[in-house]
Amino acid sequence: MMIAGIEKEIDEKYFFEFAATVLRAGSEMDYIRQKGTPDRKHDRRQAIEAGEATWETAEAFCEGLEKCGIDYRVVELHDRLATLIVNPQDFAFFRSYVENNRGLRRLQHPHGEFFQYRFLQQMRPFELLKYQDIYFEIYFQLPCRSVAPRTWIPFDEIVQQRIWKAEARGTHMEELDSIARYIYRLCWCIFVNRAFADADEDFFDRNVNLLAEKEMADCLASVFFKYTARLTELLKRGEYPSLISDYYAFDQY
């Protein structure tokens, strides 16, 4: 490396740290533009809704999965970003699909192992693909952010199993079960964003009837334990601004 006309030798460790920083800057910033800023309290940024180009590309991608017999569900769809969960039993088929599809480009996921995130309980790390200028974020288990720094854990089996047992819905793409989607989005608001964007509040208001279902109560209890009853009441009343601080102040686990 030349600095002001002086040749300076850098060691291998520094080079890889620098390269990792550059890679992270590229993939993370573009990903965040679509997903929303992580790990920032009270950030109410909301990802932009998917446009026609995103829908068409996502449908083509999912059609390719279906042709290979790969079971999947669409978790979220925003502009230039589709988040999918692939059945872990189809992991080998999915890997073959990616390796044999020249139109796909694999990237380092900004919340993955390359950037020192940990995945506990034998959880498969996320994958990030780019296809026709659209990002595809792939899960193999529905993830929940741990309260421990830079750590992901899978939701309890009661949530994971219902994803594949529930009847798949969707006209052009297979959609995630409504209860699993509700819990995933709720945990993203509480553990990652630590805020509810306006669109999040609208989503929970529209789906408040789900809180009356016993299956929802069982799934919430697998995440929030003794806080579940209080959480449910706050959600029913739409008290989103105070919910997060109330949760982190709760000490009766």
PDB file of C-alpha atoms in Angstrom:
ATOM      1  CA  MET A   1       0.000   0.000   0.000  1.00  0.00           C
ATOM      2  CA  MET A   2       1.337   3.473  -0.924  1.00  0.00           C
ATOM      3  CA  ILE A   3       0.743   6.275   1.593  1.00  0.00           C
ATOM      4  CA  ALA A   4       2.091   9.731   0.622  1.00  0.00           C
ATOM      5  CA  GLY A   5       4.752   8.126  -1.547  1.00  0.00           C
ATOM      6  CA  ILE A   6       5.864   5.712   1.150  1.00  0.00           C
ATOM      7  CA  GLU A   7       5.404   2.010   0.689  1.00  0.00           C
ATOM      8  CA  LYS A   8       3.851   0.476   3.776  1.00  0.00           C
ATOM      9  CA  GLU A   9       3.424  -3.229   4.254  1.00  0.00           C
ATOM     10  CA  ILE A  10       0.213  -4.297   5.974  1.00  0.00           C
ATOM     11  CA  ASP A  11      -0.137  -7.619   7.701  1.00  0.00           C
ATOM     12  CA  GLU A  12      -2.640 -10.233   6.634  1.00  0.00           C
ATOM     13  CA  LYS A  13      -4.888  -9.765   9.670  1.00  0.00           C
ATOM     14  CA  TYR A  14      -5.286  -6.031   8.992  1.00  0.00           C
ATOM     15  CA  PHE A  15      -5.942  -6.679   5.306  1.00  0.00           C
ATOM     16  CA  PHE A  16      -8.801  -9.093   6.032  1.00  0.00           C
ATOM     17  CA  GLU A  17     -10.282  -6.759   8.633  1.00  0.00           C
ATOM     18  CA  PHE A  18     -10.183  -3.924   6.091  1.00  0.00           C
ATOM     19  CA  ALA A  19     -11.671  -6.128   3.365  1.00  0.00           C
ATOM     20  CA  ALA A  20     -14.462  -7.223   5.707  1.00  0.00           C
ATOM     21  CA  THR A  21     -15.258  -3.587   6.452  1.00  0.00           C
ATOM     22  CA  VAL A  22     -15.506  -2.751   2.753  1.00  0.00           C
ATOM     23  CA  LEU A  23     -17.696  -5.766   2.042  1.00  0.00           C
ATOM     24  CA  ARG A  24     -19.931  -4.940   4.946  1.00  0.00           C
ATOM     25  CA  ALA A  25     -20.306  -1.316   3.877  1.00  0.00           C
ATOM     26  CA  GLY A  26     -21.507  -2.360   0.434  1.00  0.00           C
ATOM     27  CA  SER A  27     -23.904  -5.150   1.270  1.00  0.00           C
ATOM     28  CA  GLU A  28     -25.189  -3.808   4.581  1.00  0.00           C
ATOM     29  CA  MET A  29     -25.979  -0.283   3.430  1.00  0.00           C
ATOM     30  CA  ASP A  30     -27.917  -1.432   0.370  1.00  0.00           C
ATOM     31  CA  TYR A  31     -29.714  -4.105   2.386  1.00  0.00           C
ATOM     32  CA  ILE A  32     -30.593  -1.606   5.125  1.00  0.00           C
ATOM     33  CA  ARG A  33     -32.069   0.792   2.574  1.00  0.00           C
ATOM     34  CA  GLN A  34     -34.651  -1.906   1.909  1.00  0.00           C
ATOM     35  CA  LYS A  35     -35.013  -3.583   5.303  1.00  0.00           C
ATOM     36  CA  GLY A  36     -34.843  -0.599   7.619  1.00  0.00           C
ATOM     37  CA  THR A  37     -32.159   0.486  10.038  1.00  0.00           C
ATOM     38  CA  PRO A  38     -31.376  -2.172  12.681  1.00  0.00           C
ATOM     39  CA  ASP A  39     -30.364  -1.708  16.285  1.00  0.00           C
ATOM     40  CA  ARG A  40     -31.401   1.899  16.671  1.00  0.00           C
ATOM     41  CA  LYS A  41     -33.842   2.825  19.418  1.00  0.00           C
ATOM     42  CA  HIS A  42     -36.979   4.671  18.415  1.00  0.00           C
ATOM     43  CA  ASP A  43     -36.164   4.493  14.692  1.00  0.00           C
ATOM     44  CA  ARG A  44     -39.567   4.521  13.006  1.00  0.00           C
ATOM     45  CA  ARG A  45     -38.230   4.084   9.475  1.00  0.00           C
ATOM     46  CA  GLN A  46     -40.491   1.806   7.471  1.00  0.00           C
ATOM     47  CA  ALA A  47     -39.342  -0.159   4.450  1.00  0.00           C
ATOM     48  CA  ILE A  48     -41.024   0.901   1.205  1.00  0.00           C
ATOM     49  CA  GLU A  49     -43.788  -1.329  -0.112  1.00  0.00           C
ATOM     50  CA  ALA A  50     -42.920  -3.582  -3.024  1.00  0.00           C
ATOM     51  CA  GLY A  51     -43.424  -2.193  -6.506  1.00  0.00           C
ATOM     52  CA  GLU A  52     -44.493  -4.069  -9.613  1.00  0.00           C
ATOM     53  CA  ALA A  53     -40.912  -4.982 -10.598  1.00  0.00           C
ATOM     54  CA  THR A  54     -40.264  -6.509  -7.169  1.00  0.00           C
ATOM     55  CA  TRP A  55     -43.482  -8.535  -7.316  1.00  0.00           C
ATOM     56  CA  GLU A  56     -42.689  -9.897 -10.781  1.00  0.00           C
ATOM     57  CA  THR A  57     -39.120 -10.847  -9.860  1.00  0.00           C
ATOM     58  CA  ALA A  58     -40.189 -12.432  -6.576  1.00  0.00           C
ATOM     59  CA  GLU A  59     -42.844 -14.475  -8.367  1.00  0.00           C
ATOM     60  CA  ALA A  60     -40.247 -15.680 -10.901  1.00  0.00           C
ATOM     61  CA  PHE A  61     -37.834 -16.605  -8.103  1.00  0.00           C
ATOM     62  CA  CYS A  62     -40.529 -18.506  -6.191  1.00  0.00           C
ATOM     63  CA  GLU A  63     -41.646 -20.276  -9.359  1.00  0.00           C
ATOM     64  CA  GLY A  64     -38.084 -21.557  -9.701  1.00  0.00           C
ATOM     65  CA  LEU A  65     -38.195 -22.902  -6.141  1.00  0.00           C
ATOM     66  CA  GLU A  66     -41.496 -24.635  -6.815  1.00  0.00           C
ATOM     67  CA  LYS A  67     -40.171 -26.287  -9.969  1.00  0.00           C
ATOM     68  CA  CYS A  68     -37.365 -27.782  -7.880  1.00  0.00           C
ATOM     69  CA  GLY A  69     -39.828 -29.035  -5.258  1.00  0.00           C
ATOM     70  CA  ILE A  70     -38.532 -26.616  -2.623  1.00  0.00           C
ATOM     71  CA  ASP A  71     -41.049 -25.739   0.082  1.00  0.00           C
ATOM     72  CA  TYR A  72     -40.987 -22.061   1.067  1.00  0.00           C
ATOM     73  CA  ARG A  73     -43.064 -19.237   2.532  1.00  0.00           C
ATOM     74  CA  VAL A  74     -42.828 -15.499   1.870  1.00  0.00           C
ATOM     75  CA  VAL A  75     -42.209 -13.731   5.178  1.00  0.00           C
ATOM     76  CA  GLU A  76     -42.085 -10.125   3.963  1.00  0.00           C
ATOM     77  CA  LEU A  77     -42.016  -8.313   0.640  1.00  0.00           C
ATOM     78  CA  HIS A  78     -40.706  -4.760   0.368  1.00  0.00           C
ATOM     79  CA  ASP A  79     -39.320  -2.744  -2.499  1.00  0.00           C
ATOM     80  CA  ARG A  80     -36.281  -4.598  -3.891  1.00  0.00           C
ATOM     81  CA  LEU A  81     -36.253  -6.980  -0.914  1.00  0.00           C
ATOM     82  CA  ALA A  82     -38.042 -10.288  -0.432  1.00  0.00           C
ATOM     83  CA  THR A  83     -37.645 -12.252   2.796  1.00  0.00           C
ATOM     84  CA  LEU A  84     -38.386 -15.965   2.481  1.00  0.00           C
ATOM     85  CA  ILE A  85     -38.130 -18.986   4.723  1.00  0.00           C
ATOM     86  CA  VAL A  86     -37.143 -22.272   3.080  1.00  0.00           C
ATOM     87  CA  ASN A  87     -38.073 -25.572   4.672  1.00  0.00           C
ATOM     88  CA  PRO A  88     -34.851 -26.837   6.323  1.00  0.00           C
ATOM     89  CA  GLN A  89     -35.617 -30.310   4.986  1.00  0.00           C
ATOM     90  CA  ASP A  90     -35.109 -28.879   1.496  1.00  0.00           C
ATOM     91  CA  PHE A  91     -31.757 -27.241   2.266  1.00  0.00           C
ATOM     92  CA  ALA A  92     -29.755 -29.514  -0.066  1.00  0.00           C
ATOM     93  CA  PHE A  93     -32.191 -28.887  -2.925  1.00  0.00           C
ATOM     94  CA  PHE A  94     -32.045 -25.150  -2.266  1.00  0.00           C
ATOM     95  CA  ARG A  95     -28.240 -25.119  -2.293  1.00  0.00           C
ATOM     96  CA  SER A  96     -28.256 -26.993  -5.616  1.00  0.00           C
ATOM     97  CA  TYR A  97     -30.804 -24.522  -6.996  1.00  0.00           C
ATOM     98  CA  VAL A  98     -28.572 -21.577  -6.079  1.00  0.00           C
ATOM     99  CA  GLU A  99     -25.370 -23.144  -7.393  1.00  0.00           C
ATOM    100  CA  ASN A 100     -26.939 -24.027 -10.736  1.00  0.00           C
ATOM    101  CA  ASN A 101     -28.700 -20.731 -11.334  1.00  0.00           C
ATOM    102  CA  ARG A 102     -26.322 -18.321 -13.050  1.00  0.00           C
ATOM    103  CA  GLY A 103     -28.751 -15.465 -12.562  1.00  0.00           C
ATOM    104  CA  LEU A 104     -28.271 -15.575  -8.776  1.00  0.00           C
ATOM    105  CA  ARG A 105     -25.439 -13.813  -6.973  1.00  0.00           C
ATOM    106  CA  ARG A 106     -24.575 -14.758  -3.394  1.00  0.00           C
ATOM    107  CA  LEU A 107     -23.699 -11.947  -0.977  1.00  0.00           C
ATOM    108  CA  GLN A 108     -22.614 -11.752   2.637  1.00  0.00           C
ATOM    109  CA  HIS A 109     -25.639 -11.190   4.847  1.00  0.00           C
ATOM    110  CA  PRO A 110     -25.048  -8.124   7.059  1.00  0.00           C
ATOM    111  CA  HIS A 111     -26.480 -10.011  10.043  1.00  0.00           C
ATOM    112  CA  GLY A 112     -24.585 -13.225   9.302  1.00  0.00           C
ATOM    113  CA  GLU A 113     -21.553 -15.114  10.568  1.00  0.00           C
ATOM    114  CA  PHE A 114     -19.116 -13.211   8.341  1.00  0.00           C
ATOM    115  CA  PHE A 115     -19.918 -10.111  10.377  1.00  0.00           C
ATOM    116  CA  GLN A 116     -19.585 -11.887  13.737  1.00  0.00           C
ATOM    117  CA  TYR A 117     -23.246 -12.640  14.379  1.00  0.00           C
ATOM    118  CA  ARG A 118     -23.864 -15.896  16.241  1.00  0.00           C
ATOM    119  CA  PHE A 119     -26.559 -18.464  15.486  1.00  0.00           C
ATOM    120  CA  LEU A 120     -27.501 -20.619  18.459  1.00  0.00           C
ATOM    121  CA  GLN A 121     -29.320 -23.938  18.826  1.00  0.00           C
ATOM    122  CA  GLN A 122     -27.857 -25.333  15.580  1.00  0.00           C
ATOM    123  CA  MET A 123     -29.613 -22.644  13.589  1.00  0.00           C
ATOM    124  CA  ARG A 124     -28.567 -22.273   9.953  1.00  0.00           C
ATOM    125  CA  PRO A 125     -27.211 -18.797   9.155  1.00  0.00           C
ATOM    126  CA  PHE A 126     -29.176 -16.529   6.850  1.00  0.00           C
ATOM    127  CA  GLU A 127     -28.337 -16.259   3.173  1.00  0.00           C
ATOM    128  CA  LEU A 128     -28.546 -13.191   0.970  1.00  0.00           C
ATOM    129  CA  LEU A 129     -28.972 -13.474  -2.799  1.00  0.00           C
ATOM    130  CA  LYS A 130     -29.381 -10.935  -5.551  1.00  0.00           C
ATOM    131  CA  TYR A 131     -31.533 -11.724  -8.572  1.00  0.00           C
ATOM    132  CA  GLN A 132     -32.391  -9.136 -11.221  1.00  0.00           C
ATOM    133  CA  ASP A 133     -31.533  -6.234  -8.878  1.00  0.00           C
ATOM    134  CA  ILE A 134     -33.788  -7.669  -6.140  1.00  0.00           C
ATOM    135  CA  TYR A 135     -32.414  -8.915  -2.813  1.00  0.00           C
ATOM    136  CA  PHE A 136     -33.642 -12.243  -1.475  1.00  0.00           C
ATOM    137  CA  GLU A 137     -33.074 -12.793   2.221  1.00  0.00           C
ATOM    138  CA  ILE A 138     -33.374 -16.499   3.020  1.00  0.00           C
ATOM    139  CA  TYR A 139     -34.116 -18.043   6.398  1.00  0.00           C
ATOM    140  CA  PHE A 140     -34.208 -21.766   7.161  1.00  0.00           C
ATOM    141  CA  GLN A 141     -35.834 -21.281  10.555  1.00  0.00           C
ATOM    142  CA  LEU A 142     -37.892 -18.284  11.550  1.00  0.00           C
ATOM    143  CA  PRO A 143     -35.397 -16.162  13.541  1.00  0.00           C
ATOM    144  CA  CYS A 144     -35.736 -14.116  16.695  1.00  0.00           C
ATOM    145  CA  ARG A 145     -33.098 -11.629  17.820  1.00  0.00           C
ATOM    146  CA  SER A 146     -31.683 -12.538  21.210  1.00  0.00           C
ATOM    147  CA  VAL A 147     -31.224  -9.947  23.948  1.00  0.00           C
ATOM    148  CA  ALA A 148     -27.541 -11.004  23.848  1.00  0.00           C
ATOM    149  CA  PRO A 149     -25.542  -8.805  21.442  1.00  0.00           C
ATOM    150  CA  ARG A 150     -25.256  -9.943  17.797  1.00  0.00           C
ATOM    151  CA  THR A 151     -27.024 -13.212  18.458  1.00  0.00           C
ATOM    152  CA  TRP A 152     -29.903 -14.974  16.696  1.00  0.00           C
ATOM    153  CA  ILE A 153     -31.995 -17.848  17.985  1.00  0.00           C
ATOM    154  CA  PRO A 154     -34.824 -19.764  16.324  1.00  0.00           C
ATOM    155  CA  PHE A 155     -38.367 -19.380  17.556  1.00  0.00           C
ATOM    156  CA  ASP A 156     -39.651 -22.304  19.609  1.00  0.00           C
ATOM    157  CA  GLU A 157     -40.725 -25.436  17.768  1.00  0.00           C
ATOM    158  CA  ILE A 158     -44.385 -24.579  18.375  1.00  0.00           C
ATOM    159  CA  VAL A 159     -43.887 -21.656  15.969  1.00  0.00           C
ATOM    160  CA  GLN A 160     -41.541 -23.416  13.542  1.00  0.00           C
ATOM    161  CA  GLN A 161     -43.814 -26.412  13.102  1.00  0.00           C
ATOM    162  CA  ARG A 162     -46.958 -24.408  12.380  1.00  0.00           C
ATOM    163  CA  ILE A 163     -45.189 -22.703   9.453  1.00  0.00           C
ATOM    164  CA  TRP A 164     -45.154 -25.960   7.521  1.00  0.00           C
ATOM    165  CA  LYS A 165     -48.283 -27.556   8.989  1.00  0.00           C
ATOM    166  CA  ALA A 166     -50.570 -24.611   8.272  1.00  0.00           C
ATOM    167  CA  GLU A 167     -52.127 -24.600   4.824  1.00  0.00           C
ATOM    168  CA  ALA A 168     -50.089 -22.460   2.455  1.00  0.00           C
ATOM    169  CA  ARG A 169     -51.931 -19.424   1.166  1.00  0.00           C
ATOM    170  CA  GLY A 170     -51.297 -16.976  -1.646  1.00  0.00           C
ATOM    171  CA  THR A 171     -52.327 -16.501  -5.260  1.00  0.00           C
ATOM    172  CA  HIS A 172     -48.878 -16.372  -6.862  1.00  0.00           C
ATOM    173  CA  MET A 173     -46.530 -17.098  -3.947  1.00  0.00           C
ATOM    174  CA  GLU A 174     -46.875 -19.189  -0.797  1.00  0.00           C
ATOM    175  CA  GLU A 175     -47.432 -16.881   2.172  1.00  0.00           C
ATOM    176  CA  LEU A 176     -46.383 -17.307   5.792  1.00  0.00           C
ATOM    177  CA  ASP A 177     -48.997 -18.379   8.330  1.00  0.00           C
ATOM    178  CA  SER A 178     -50.716 -15.330   9.837  1.00  0.00           C
ATOM    179  CA  ILE A 179     -49.816 -16.132  13.480  1.00  0.00           C
ATOM    180  CA  ALA A 180     -46.166 -16.785  12.625  1.00  0.00           C
ATOM    181  CA  ARG A 181     -46.025 -13.533  10.636  1.00  0.00           C
ATOM    182  CA  TYR A 182     -47.560 -11.588  13.529  1.00  0.00           C
ATOM    183  CA  ILE A 183     -45.036 -12.913  16.052  1.00  0.00           C
ATOM    184  CA  TYR A 184     -42.085 -12.450  13.707  1.00  0.00           C
ATOM    185  CA  ARG A 185     -42.984  -8.822  13.057  1.00  0.00           C
ATOM    186  CA  LEU A 186     -43.695  -8.152  16.733  1.00  0.00           C
ATOM    187  CA  CYS A 187     -40.304  -9.504  17.774  1.00  0.00           C
ATOM    188  CA  TRP A 188     -38.545  -7.524  15.061  1.00  0.00           C
ATOM    189  CA  CYS A 189     -40.134  -4.347  16.449  1.00  0.00           C
ATOM    190  CA  ILE A 190     -39.243  -5.178  20.066  1.00  0.00           C
ATOM    191  CA  PHE A 191     -35.807  -6.799  19.765  1.00  0.00           C
ATOM    192  CA  VAL A 192     -34.302  -5.233  16.636  1.00  0.00           C
ATOM    193  CA  ASN A 193     -35.882  -1.864  15.856  1.00  0.00           C
ATOM    194  CA  ARG A 194     -37.023  -1.242  19.448  1.00  0.00           C
ATOM    195  CA  ALA A 195     -39.765   0.885  17.947  1.00  0.00           C
ATOM    196  CA  PHE A 196     -43.064   0.525  16.103  1.00  0.00           C
ATOM    197  CA  ALA A 197     -43.220   2.308  12.752  1.00  0.00           C
ATOM    198  CA  ASP A 198     -46.585   3.693  11.688  1.00  0.00           C
ATOM    199  CA  ALA A 199     -47.038   0.803   9.260  1.00  0.00           C
ATOM    200  CA  ASP A 200     -46.282  -1.662  12.075  1.00  0.00           C
ATOM    201  CA  GLU A 201     -48.998  -0.138  14.248  1.00  0.00           C
ATOM    202  CA  ASP A 202     -51.432  -0.357  11.330  1.00  0.00           C
ATOM    203  CA  PHE A 203     -50.519  -4.011  10.836  1.00  0.00           C
ATOM    204  CA  PHE A 204     -51.125  -4.931  14.478  1.00  0.00           C
ATOM    205  CA  ASP A 205     -54.370  -2.946  14.568  1.00  0.00           C
ATOM    206  CA  ARG A 206     -55.652  -4.822  11.502  1.00  0.00           C
ATOM    207  CA  ASN A 207     -54.738  -8.185  13.032  1.00  0.00           C
ATOM    208  CA  VAL A 208     -55.841  -7.591  16.625  1.00  0.00           C
ATOM    209  CA  ASN A 209     -58.415 -10.394  16.279  1.00  0.00           C
ATOM    210  CA  LEU A 210     -55.561 -12.934  16.200  1.00  0.00           C
ATOM    211  CA  LEU A 211     -54.875 -12.228  19.872  1.00  0.00           C
ATOM    212  CA  ALA A 212     -58.127 -14.009  20.779  1.00  0.00           C
ATOM    213  CA  GLU A 213     -56.867 -17.313  19.366  1.00  0.00           C
ATOM    214  CA  LYS A 214     -55.462 -19.874  21.805  1.00  0.00           C
ATOM    215  CA  GLU A 215     -52.731 -20.848  19.361  1.00  0.00           C
ATOM    216  CA  MET A 216     -51.531 -17.252  19.371  1.00  0.00           C
ATOM    217  CA  ALA A 217     -51.381 -17.238  23.176  1.00  0.00           C
ATOM    218  CA  ASP A 218     -49.344 -20.461  23.181  1.00  0.00           C
ATOM    219  CA  CYS A 219     -46.917 -19.129  20.575  1.00  0.00           C
ATOM    220  CA  LEU A 220     -46.476 -15.787  22.350  1.00  0.00           C
ATOM    221  CA  ALA A 221     -45.836 -17.586  25.648  1.00  0.00           C
ATOM    222  CA  SER A 222     -42.972 -19.511  24.044  1.00  0.00           C
ATOM    223  CA  VAL A 223     -41.211 -16.147  23.532  1.00  0.00           C
ATOM    224  CA  PHE A 224     -42.466 -13.819  26.275  1.00  0.00           C
ATOM    225  CA  PHE A 225     -43.257 -16.272  29.101  1.00  0.00           C
ATOM    226  CA  LYS A 226     -44.860 -14.543  32.111  1.00  0.00           C
ATOM    227  CA  TYR A 227     -45.035 -11.236  30.260  1.00  0.00           C
ATOM    228  CA  THR A 228     -47.473 -12.700  27.704  1.00  0.00           C
ATOM    229  CA  ALA A 229     -50.702 -11.654  29.427  1.00  0.00           C
ATOM    230  CA  ARG A 230     -49.551  -8.061  29.908  1.00  0.00           C
ATOM    231  CA  LEU A 231     -48.171  -7.917  26.362  1.00  0.00           C
ATOM    232  CA  THR A 232     -51.504  -9.113  24.984  1.00  0.00           C
ATOM    233  CA  GLU A 233     -53.432  -6.419  26.843  1.00  0.00           C
ATOM    234  CA  LEU A 234     -51.103  -3.667  25.634  1.00  0.00           C
ATOM    235  CA  LEU A 235     -51.420  -4.904  22.064  1.00  0.00           C
ATOM    236  CA  LYS A 236     -55.208  -5.053  22.307  1.00  0.00           C
ATOM    237  CA  ARG A 237     -55.287  -1.460  23.558  1.00  0.00           C
ATOM    238  CA  GLY A 238     -52.813  -0.343  20.905  1.00  0.00           C
ATOM    239  CA  GLU A 239     -50.384   1.065  23.464  1.00  0.00           C
ATOM    240  CA  TYR A 240     -47.379   0.659  21.177  1.00  0.00           C
ATOM    241  CA  PRO A 241     -45.258   3.666  22.311  1.00  0.00           C
ATOM    242  CA  SER A 242     -45.116   2.392  25.910  1.00  0.00           C
ATOM    243  CA  LEU A 243     -44.947  -1.331  25.138  1.00  0.00           C
ATOM    244  CA  ILE A 244     -41.218  -1.612  24.516  1.00  0.00           C
ATOM    245  CA  SER A 245     -40.078   0.264  27.621  1.00  0.00           C
ATOM    246  CA  ASP A 246     -42.642  -1.673  29.646  1.00  0.00           C
ATOM    247  CA  TYR A 247     -41.281  -4.977  28.362  1.00  0.00           C
ATOM    248  CA  TYR A 248     -37.653  -4.163  29.186  1.00  0.00           C
ATOM    249  CA  ALA A 249     -38.668  -2.986  32.664  1.00  0.00           C
ATOM    250  CA  PHE A 250     -40.485  -6.266  33.380  1.00  0.00           C
ATOM    251  CA  ASP A 251     -38.535  -8.362  35.893  1.00  0.00           C
ATOM    252  CA  GLN A 252     -40.914 -11.172  36.855  1.00  0.00           C
ATOM    253  CA  TYR A 253     -39.702 -13.865  34.484  1.00  0.00           C
TER     254      TYR A 253
END
